[in-house]
Amino acid sequence: MTRMPFFLATAITFFAGAAFSDPLPSWNDGGTKTAIIEFVDSVTDPDADTYVPERDRIAVFDNDGTLWAEQPAYFQVLYALDILKEKAAADPSILTSDVLRAANDGDMEGMMANGLDGLLEIINMSHSGITAEDFKASAHEWLTNTTHPTMEMEYAALTYQPMVELLRYLRDEDFTTYIVSGGGIDFIRAISRKAYGIPPWQVVGSEGNTSYSAESGTPTITKDGGISFVDDKEGKPVGIMRHIGQRPILAGGNSDGDFAMLEWTTAGEGPRFGLLIHHTDAEREFAYDRDGHIGVLNRGLDEAGERGWTLVDMKEDWSRVWTGASE
């Protein structure tokens, strides 16, 4: 009997294992997982009519509530509150308004009394007058060393393992993955590579005013406060065109703030995929959709089916939630 050479047997074993390995191990078998894999297969098979060249395999994802948690408040808001309190302890005179005083006292109701204007006031106070490099270092340190109030893990550990797997799977299939978030672009860039394997230049987000100066002898970019672009709702497709320059073929979100992004993405020609994360798991994460102040999902729930979007049931579709914990 002729023996197969050892190296050939080893190669066959390796490639057979790779071919049959599960690209999404934290996703339960079912319709959602199947839909994702079938879509990826359809656009990466060069012999299929649905084949999409690598240059056009663009996938975009919201961040808050899609790639990491967003309860009880957006992580960037919680960071801003901690920085405000730190500044106020050193100089109480900065608390010049009812909103800032409420924020410093931990009065969330008083803090939100002025809505977005009040939130922007807090962001301005906590995010301005600092170089871009120092802000990035501060945000990264906070995300990796500060513990979430209920989950008992650092904020950076509260990314969703199934979504991290999805990002990796797409890149393995020659997609380029982007974050497109209503959150601050600099805040997300501080952690995007570590958390998701996404470099900072593939992050699209809301932008504040910045300025350049070399007066001190050192060229410096400084965050000046204020908002120059809001990358939310109808702003998301605009942000994609500003930063990426072409329509994606896959978009993922979790709230009606992502509706326009999914609508625009899936309206293009050829194969398209829309994904919405439905927060149904009160035991392992949080359960919310139609009501609340964060991650409200009304229109997306009502229209996902007729638009052909895939609705992810977190409780049923995910065997594991967090990257930072064994479950």
mmCIF file of N, CA and C in Angstrom, residues 259 276 299-311:
data_model
loop_
_atom_site.group_PDB
_atom_site.id
_atom_site.type_symbol
_atom_site.label_atom_id
_atom_site.label_comp_id
_atom_site.label_asym_id
_atom_site.label_seq_id
_atom_site.Cartn_x
_atom_site.Cartn_y
_atom_site.Cartn_z
ATOM 1 N N PHE A 259 -31.303 53.593 11.334
ATOM 2 C CA PHE A 259 -32.233 53.236 10.269
ATOM 3 C C PHE A 259 -31.776 53.776 8.910
ATOM 4 N N LEU A 276 -29.856 44.152 12.402
ATOM 5 C CA LEU A 276 -30.258 44.925 13.580
ATOM 6 C C LEU A 276 -30.162 44.047 14.826
ATOM 7 N N ARG A 299 -39.160 51.833 14.524
ATOM 8 C CA ARG A 299 -39.314 51.661 13.088
ATOM 9 C C ARG A 299 -38.545 50.443 12.584
ATOM 10 N N GLY A 300 -37.375 50.216 13.158
ATOM 11 C CA GLY A 300 -36.586 49.060 12.753
ATOM 12 C C GLY A 300 -37.308 47.755 13.025
ATOM 13 N N LEU A 301 -37.957 47.652 14.199
ATOM 14 C CA LEU A 301 -38.735 46.450 14.511
ATOM 15 C C LEU A 301 -39.901 46.285 13.552
ATOM 16 N N ASP A 302 -40.554 47.390 13.255
ATOM 17 C CA ASP A 302 -41.750 47.337 12.416
ATOM 18 C C ASP A 302 -41.432 47.003 10.959
ATOM 19 N N GLU A 303 -40.290 47.465 10.462
ATOM 20 C CA GLU A 303 -40.026 47.367 9.026
ATOM 21 C C GLU A 303 -38.911 46.404 8.631
ATOM 22 N N ALA A 304 -38.220 45.805 9.611
ATOM 23 C CA ALA A 304 -37.097 44.929 9.272
ATOM 24 C C ALA A 304 -37.520 43.800 8.343
ATOM 25 N N GLY A 305 -38.656 43.175 8.635
ATOM 26 C CA GLY A 305 -39.107 42.049 7.828
ATOM 27 C C GLY A 305 -39.366 42.417 6.380
ATOM 28 N N GLU A 306 -40.132 43.477 6.163
ATOM 29 C CA GLU A 306 -40.482 43.862 4.791
ATOM 30 C C GLU A 306 -39.288 44.377 4.014
ATOM 31 N N ARG A 307 -38.273 44.871 4.718
ATOM 32 C CA ARG A 307 -37.075 45.369 4.045
ATOM 33 C C ARG A 307 -36.018 44.276 3.861
ATOM 34 N N GLY A 308 -36.283 43.100 4.409
ATOM 35 C CA GLY A 308 -35.343 41.995 4.262
ATOM 36 C C GLY A 308 -34.144 42.069 5.188
ATOM 37 N N TRP A 309 -34.236 42.867 6.242
ATOM 38 C CA TRP A 309 -33.140 42.979 7.194
ATOM 39 C C TRP A 309 -33.190 41.823 8.189
ATOM 40 N N THR A 310 -32.044 41.408 8.660
ATOM 41 C CA THR A 310 -31.945 40.330 9.640
ATOM 42 C C THR A 310 -31.992 40.911 11.047
ATOM 43 N N LEU A 311 -32.932 40.444 11.840
ATOM 44 C CA LEU A 311 -33.098 40.912 13.214
ATOM 45 C C LEU A 311 -32.467 39.887 14.152
#
